[in-house]
Short mmCIF file of C-alpha atoms and ligand atoms in Angstrom, two decimals:
data_model
loop_
_atom_site.label_atom_id
_atom_site.label_comp_id
_atom_site.label_asym_id
_atom_site.label_seq_id
_atom_site.Cartn_x
_atom_site.Cartn_y
_atom_site.Cartn_z
CA MET A 1 -10.19 0.56 -9.12
CA LYS A 2 -7.82 3.50 -9.36
CA THR A 3 -4.16 3.43 -8.35
CA PRO A 4 -3.82 1.60 -5.03
CA VAL A 5 -2.62 3.62 -2.09
CA VAL A 6 1.12 3.83 -1.59
CA LEU A 7 2.04 4.09 2.07
CA ASN A 8 5.33 5.93 1.73
CA THR A 9 5.88 6.07 5.48
CA SER A 10 6.16 3.92 8.58
CA VAL A 11 4.68 6.63 10.85
CA VAL A 12 1.32 8.40 10.71
CA GLY A 13 0.95 11.54 12.82
CA HIS A 14 -1.99 10.93 15.16
CA ARG A 15 -4.47 13.85 15.10
CA GLY A 16 -1.59 15.77 13.49
CA ALA A 17 1.31 15.80 15.91
CA CYS A 18 -0.81 15.93 19.03
CA ALA A 19 1.92 15.68 21.63
CA TYR A 20 3.16 19.07 20.50
CA ALA A 21 0.05 21.04 19.54
CA PRO A 22 -3.68 20.78 20.23
CA GLU A 23 -5.06 17.70 18.48
CA ASN A 24 -6.96 18.06 15.20
CA THR A 25 -6.18 21.77 14.82
CA MET A 26 -4.27 23.48 12.02
CA ALA A 27 -1.42 24.03 14.50
CA SER A 28 -1.14 20.27 14.92
CA PHE A 29 -1.06 19.67 11.14
CA ILE A 30 1.46 22.47 10.64
CA LYS A 31 3.63 20.92 13.35
CA ALA A 32 3.40 17.53 11.65
CA ALA A 33 4.53 19.14 8.38
CA GLN A 34 7.43 20.84 10.15
CA LEU A 35 8.51 17.49 11.59
CA GLY A 36 8.62 15.96 8.10
CA VAL A 37 5.60 13.72 8.62
CA LYS A 38 4.16 12.45 5.31
CA TRP A 39 0.83 11.03 6.57
CA VAL A 40 -1.50 12.35 9.26
CA GLU A 41 -4.62 10.87 10.78
CA PHE A 42 -7.57 12.97 11.92
CA ASP A 43 -11.19 12.49 12.95
CA VAL A 44 -14.25 13.99 11.24
CA MET A 45 -17.72 14.66 12.63
CA GLN A 46 -20.74 16.57 11.45
CA ALA A 47 -22.01 19.82 12.93
CA LYS A 48 -25.72 20.58 13.18
CA CYS A 49 -25.64 22.56 9.93
CA GLY A 50 -24.07 19.60 8.09
CA GLU A 51 -20.55 21.03 7.93
CA VAL A 52 -17.85 18.35 8.25
CA VAL A 53 -15.42 19.36 10.99
CA VAL A 54 -12.18 17.91 12.32
CA PHE A 55 -12.77 16.90 15.94
CA HIS A 56 -12.42 13.77 18.07
CA ASP A 57 -14.85 13.72 21.00
CA ASP A 58 -18.65 13.71 20.87
CA THR A 59 -18.59 16.62 23.29
CA LEU A 60 -16.78 19.94 23.14
CA ASP A 61 -15.62 20.08 26.73
CA ARG A 62 -12.19 18.37 26.70
CA THR A 63 -10.60 20.09 23.70
CA SER A 64 -12.34 23.46 23.44
CA ASN A 65 -13.92 26.13 25.60
CA GLY A 66 -17.38 24.97 24.48
CA GLN A 67 -19.71 22.64 26.33
CA GLY A 68 -22.01 19.81 25.36
CA ASP A 69 -22.60 17.82 22.17
CA LEU A 70 -20.79 19.01 19.06
CA ARG A 71 -23.80 17.99 16.93
CA SER A 72 -26.01 20.50 18.75
CA TYR A 73 -24.17 23.43 17.20
CA SER A 74 -23.76 24.87 13.72
CA TYR A 75 -20.33 25.65 12.40
CA SER A 76 -21.04 29.38 12.65
CA TYR A 77 -20.84 28.83 16.43
CA LEU A 78 -18.19 26.09 16.51
CA CYS A 79 -15.73 28.18 14.50
CA LEU A 80 -15.73 30.82 17.25
CA LEU A 81 -14.59 28.40 19.96
CA ASP A 82 -11.06 28.32 21.32
CA ALA A 83 -9.68 24.87 20.51
CA GLY A 84 -6.13 25.56 21.67
CA SER A 85 -5.97 27.05 25.18
CA TRP A 86 -6.84 23.76 26.89
CA PHE A 87 -3.51 22.46 25.54
CA ASP A 88 -1.43 25.58 26.16
CA PRO A 89 -2.36 29.28 26.27
CA VAL A 90 0.09 29.88 23.42
CA PHE A 91 -2.42 28.13 21.13
CA SER A 92 -5.38 30.30 22.15
CA GLY A 93 -6.11 31.36 18.54
CA GLU A 94 -6.71 27.81 17.32
CA ARG A 95 -10.14 26.95 15.94
CA ILE A 96 -12.00 23.77 15.11
CA PRO A 97 -11.11 23.40 11.41
CA THR A 98 -13.35 22.22 8.60
CA LEU A 99 -12.40 19.07 6.71
CA LEU A 100 -11.76 21.14 3.58
CA ALA A 101 -9.40 23.58 5.30
CA VAL A 102 -7.27 20.66 6.50
CA ILE A 103 -7.33 18.87 3.14
CA GLU A 104 -6.30 22.06 1.32
CA PHE A 105 -3.36 22.52 3.66
CA LEU A 106 -2.24 18.90 3.33
CA GLN A 107 -2.49 18.99 -0.46
CA ASN A 108 -0.37 22.14 -0.55
CA MET A 109 2.21 20.35 1.58
CA GLN A 110 1.95 17.17 -0.52
CA MET A 111 0.94 15.26 2.59
CA SER A 112 -1.50 12.36 2.76
CA ALA A 113 -4.40 11.78 5.12
CA ASN A 114 -6.17 9.01 6.96
CA ILE A 115 -9.64 10.44 7.52
CA GLU A 116 -11.38 8.67 10.39
CA ILE A 117 -15.17 8.84 10.16
CA LYS A 118 -16.67 9.38 13.63
CA ALA A 119 -20.38 9.42 12.98
CA PHE A 120 -23.05 9.74 15.63
CA PRO A 121 -25.18 6.56 15.64
CA GLY A 122 -27.76 6.72 12.85
CA LYS A 123 -25.87 9.55 11.10
CA GLU A 124 -23.28 7.42 9.32
CA GLU A 125 -24.76 7.85 5.85
CA SER A 126 -25.02 11.62 6.16
CA LEU A 127 -21.43 12.05 7.35
CA VAL A 128 -20.03 9.69 4.71
CA LYS A 129 -21.96 11.39 1.87
CA CYS A 130 -20.95 14.89 2.99
CA THR A 131 -17.32 13.88 3.45
CA LEU A 132 -17.12 12.33 -0.02
CA GLU A 133 -18.93 15.28 -1.60
CA LYS A 134 -16.59 17.81 -0.02
CA MET A 135 -13.58 15.82 -1.16
CA SER A 136 -14.82 14.88 -4.62
CA ALA A 137 -12.47 17.21 -6.49
CA TYR A 138 -9.48 15.90 -4.56
CA LEU A 139 -10.52 12.26 -4.82
CA SER A 140 -11.00 12.39 -8.58
CA SER A 141 -7.42 13.53 -9.11
CA SER A 142 -5.51 11.93 -6.24
CA ASN A 143 -7.32 8.98 -4.73
CA ASP A 144 -4.06 7.56 -3.43
CA PHE A 145 -3.46 10.47 -1.04
CA PHE A 146 -6.32 9.34 1.19
CA ILE A 147 -7.44 6.39 3.29
CA PHE A 148 -10.87 6.57 4.94
CA SER A 149 -11.36 4.53 8.10
CA SER A 150 -13.92 3.95 10.82
CA PHE A 151 -14.77 1.75 13.78
CA SER A 152 -18.33 1.75 12.41
CA ILE A 153 -19.02 -1.08 9.96
CA GLN A 154 -22.03 0.87 8.71
CA ALA A 155 -19.84 3.86 7.89
CA LEU A 156 -17.41 1.60 6.00
CA GLN A 157 -20.27 0.07 4.04
CA PHE A 158 -21.61 3.52 3.12
CA LEU A 159 -18.11 4.58 2.04
CA ARG A 160 -17.92 1.64 -0.34
CA GLN A 161 -21.51 2.18 -1.54
CA TYR A 162 -20.95 5.83 -2.40
CA SER A 163 -17.35 5.50 -3.59
CA PRO A 164 -16.44 2.26 -5.35
CA ASP A 165 -12.87 3.55 -5.77
CA CYS A 166 -11.94 5.06 -2.43
CA GLN A 167 -9.29 3.49 -0.20
CA ILE A 168 -10.82 2.12 2.99
CA GLY A 169 -9.17 1.02 6.22
CA MET A 170 -10.94 -1.09 8.82
CA LEU A 171 -10.41 0.04 12.43
CA LEU A 172 -10.35 -2.61 15.15
CA HIS A 173 -10.18 -1.89 18.86
CA GLU A 174 -10.87 -5.57 19.64
CA TRP A 175 -10.88 -8.65 17.41
CA GLU A 176 -14.54 -8.45 16.41
CA PRO A 177 -16.29 -11.59 15.15
CA ASP A 178 -16.40 -11.76 11.33
CA TRP A 179 -13.95 -8.89 10.93
CA GLN A 180 -12.09 -10.73 8.17
CA GLU A 181 -15.22 -11.38 6.10
CA ILE A 182 -16.36 -7.78 6.53
CA CYS A 183 -12.90 -6.49 5.62
CA GLN A 184 -12.87 -8.55 2.41
CA SER A 185 -16.47 -7.73 1.48
CA ILE A 186 -15.78 -3.98 1.73
CA ASN A 187 -12.52 -4.48 -0.15
CA CYS A 188 -10.48 -2.68 2.50
CA VAL A 189 -6.94 -1.77 1.54
CA SER A 190 -5.75 -1.71 5.15
CA VAL A 191 -6.48 -2.83 8.70
CA HIS A 192 -5.81 -0.39 11.57
CA VAL A 193 -5.52 -2.21 14.88
CA ASN A 194 -5.17 -1.22 18.51
CA HIS A 195 -1.53 -2.12 19.14
CA GLU A 196 -2.41 -3.55 22.56
CA ILE A 197 -4.17 -6.53 20.94
CA MET A 198 -1.64 -7.08 18.14
CA THR A 199 0.40 -10.28 18.09
CA ALA A 200 2.97 -11.65 15.66
CA ASP A 201 0.46 -14.33 14.55
CA MET A 202 -2.30 -11.82 13.81
CA ALA A 203 0.14 -9.57 11.97
CA ARG A 204 1.15 -12.52 9.79
CA LYS A 205 -2.49 -13.35 9.12
CA ILE A 206 -3.37 -9.78 8.08
CA LYS A 207 -0.31 -9.47 5.86
CA GLY A 208 -1.29 -12.84 4.37
CA MET A 209 -4.62 -11.26 3.38
CA GLY A 210 -2.64 -8.76 1.31
CA LYS A 211 -3.66 -5.77 3.46
CA LEU A 212 -1.61 -2.88 4.72
CA LEU A 213 -1.32 -3.16 8.51
CA LEU A 214 -1.24 -0.13 10.79
CA CYS A 215 -1.33 0.02 14.59
CA TYR A 216 -2.48 2.79 16.94
CA THR A 217 -1.37 4.57 19.10
CA VAL A 218 2.31 3.88 19.54
CA ASN A 219 4.51 6.39 21.35
CA ASP A 220 7.20 3.99 22.51
CA VAL A 221 10.11 3.39 20.13
CA SER A 222 10.84 -0.17 21.24
CA ARG A 223 7.17 -1.16 20.82
CA ALA A 224 7.19 0.36 17.32
CA GLU A 225 10.29 -1.64 16.44
CA GLU A 226 8.66 -4.85 17.71
CA LEU A 227 5.56 -4.18 15.61
CA TYR A 228 7.64 -3.46 12.49
CA SER A 229 9.51 -6.74 13.06
CA TRP A 230 6.13 -8.54 12.88
CA GLY A 231 5.35 -6.94 9.51
CA VAL A 232 3.34 -3.92 10.66
CA ASP A 233 3.63 -1.31 7.90
CA ALA A 234 3.10 1.82 9.97
CA VAL A 235 2.13 3.06 13.41
CA PHE A 236 0.01 6.04 14.41
CA SER A 237 1.93 8.17 16.88
CA ASP A 238 1.45 11.34 18.91
CA VAL A 239 5.24 11.78 18.69
CA PRO A 240 5.87 10.90 15.03
CA ASP A 241 9.28 12.59 14.99
CA GLN A 242 10.61 10.28 17.72
CA ILE A 243 9.47 7.16 15.88
CA ILE A 244 10.74 8.44 12.50
CA LYS A 245 14.12 9.28 14.01
CA ALA A 246 14.44 5.87 15.67
CA SER A 247 13.42 4.07 12.42
CA THR A 248 16.04 6.05 10.48
CA VAL A 249 18.76 5.32 13.03
CA SER A 250 18.04 1.57 13.11
CA THR A 251 17.94 1.40 9.27
CA GLU A 252 21.28 3.19 9.06
CA PHE A 253 22.70 0.91 11.73
CA CYS A 254 21.56 -2.21 9.85
CA ALA A 255 23.08 -0.92 6.61
O1 G3P B 301 -7.33 5.99 13.62
C1 G3P B 301 -6.53 5.53 14.66
C2 G3P B 301 -6.99 6.09 15.99
O2 G3P B 301 -7.12 7.47 15.87
C3 G3P B 301 -8.29 5.50 16.46
O3 G3P B 301 -8.66 5.89 17.74
O4 G3P B 301 -9.85 7.26 19.40
O5 G3P B 301 -7.64 8.00 18.57
O6 G3P B 301 -9.63 8.12 17.09
P1 G3P B 301 -8.96 7.38 18.21
MG1 MG B 302 -8.74 8.82 15.27
#
């Protein structure tokens, strides 16, 4: 195992800084950098041609001017879509970025990434293999800049199969049966939990397993503070600057 991940933050920018710029676009990652965010989360999917792209929904409709299933189109088409105007006309030039374009930007900014694997059912192996291949140069030199996560157990298992060294986070929307055994068997470094199901007892249990604990998606400062008081290491937020600022103020106040 290479150097374990160091989570040098208590806030992860969700889909970049998606309250301020269209989610999962370069504008959103640039905004996160401008806000001083050290870690960002984003979602990856696979286009018809195999290209790994940064996008959240199965369909294009909500966050672009395209229509229908993302997987029906090659990147030569997807890259022409407007992925910004739905958010605000000022972002009309935004495109659906490739995984590599985002990773290159983050590396230049010395930022870290939680890459969430969103595979279409039955396509988990393909997306995991392509993602790891595209990132191989980065992973060999700086494994600790990245955590891969997924709601799909299959995707997590393929991640571990194809990369014995990569840092894996288990995503939980509900408390699934056997999640602890699966988490240990995959050797996850972290558990990423829907904050709405988090309790002080479960936080204690996860920290007792020696895992990093992250909660999504937290946009309320007082909820973030409650989660931190239970031992939660970091929260995913659409407004990372507001959570960072509040954390800094309360730390200064305590000192
Ligand atoms: O990775 C945390 C969070 O992003 C998971 O949910 O739907 O926002 O991708 P979602
Ligand atoms: Mg996500």
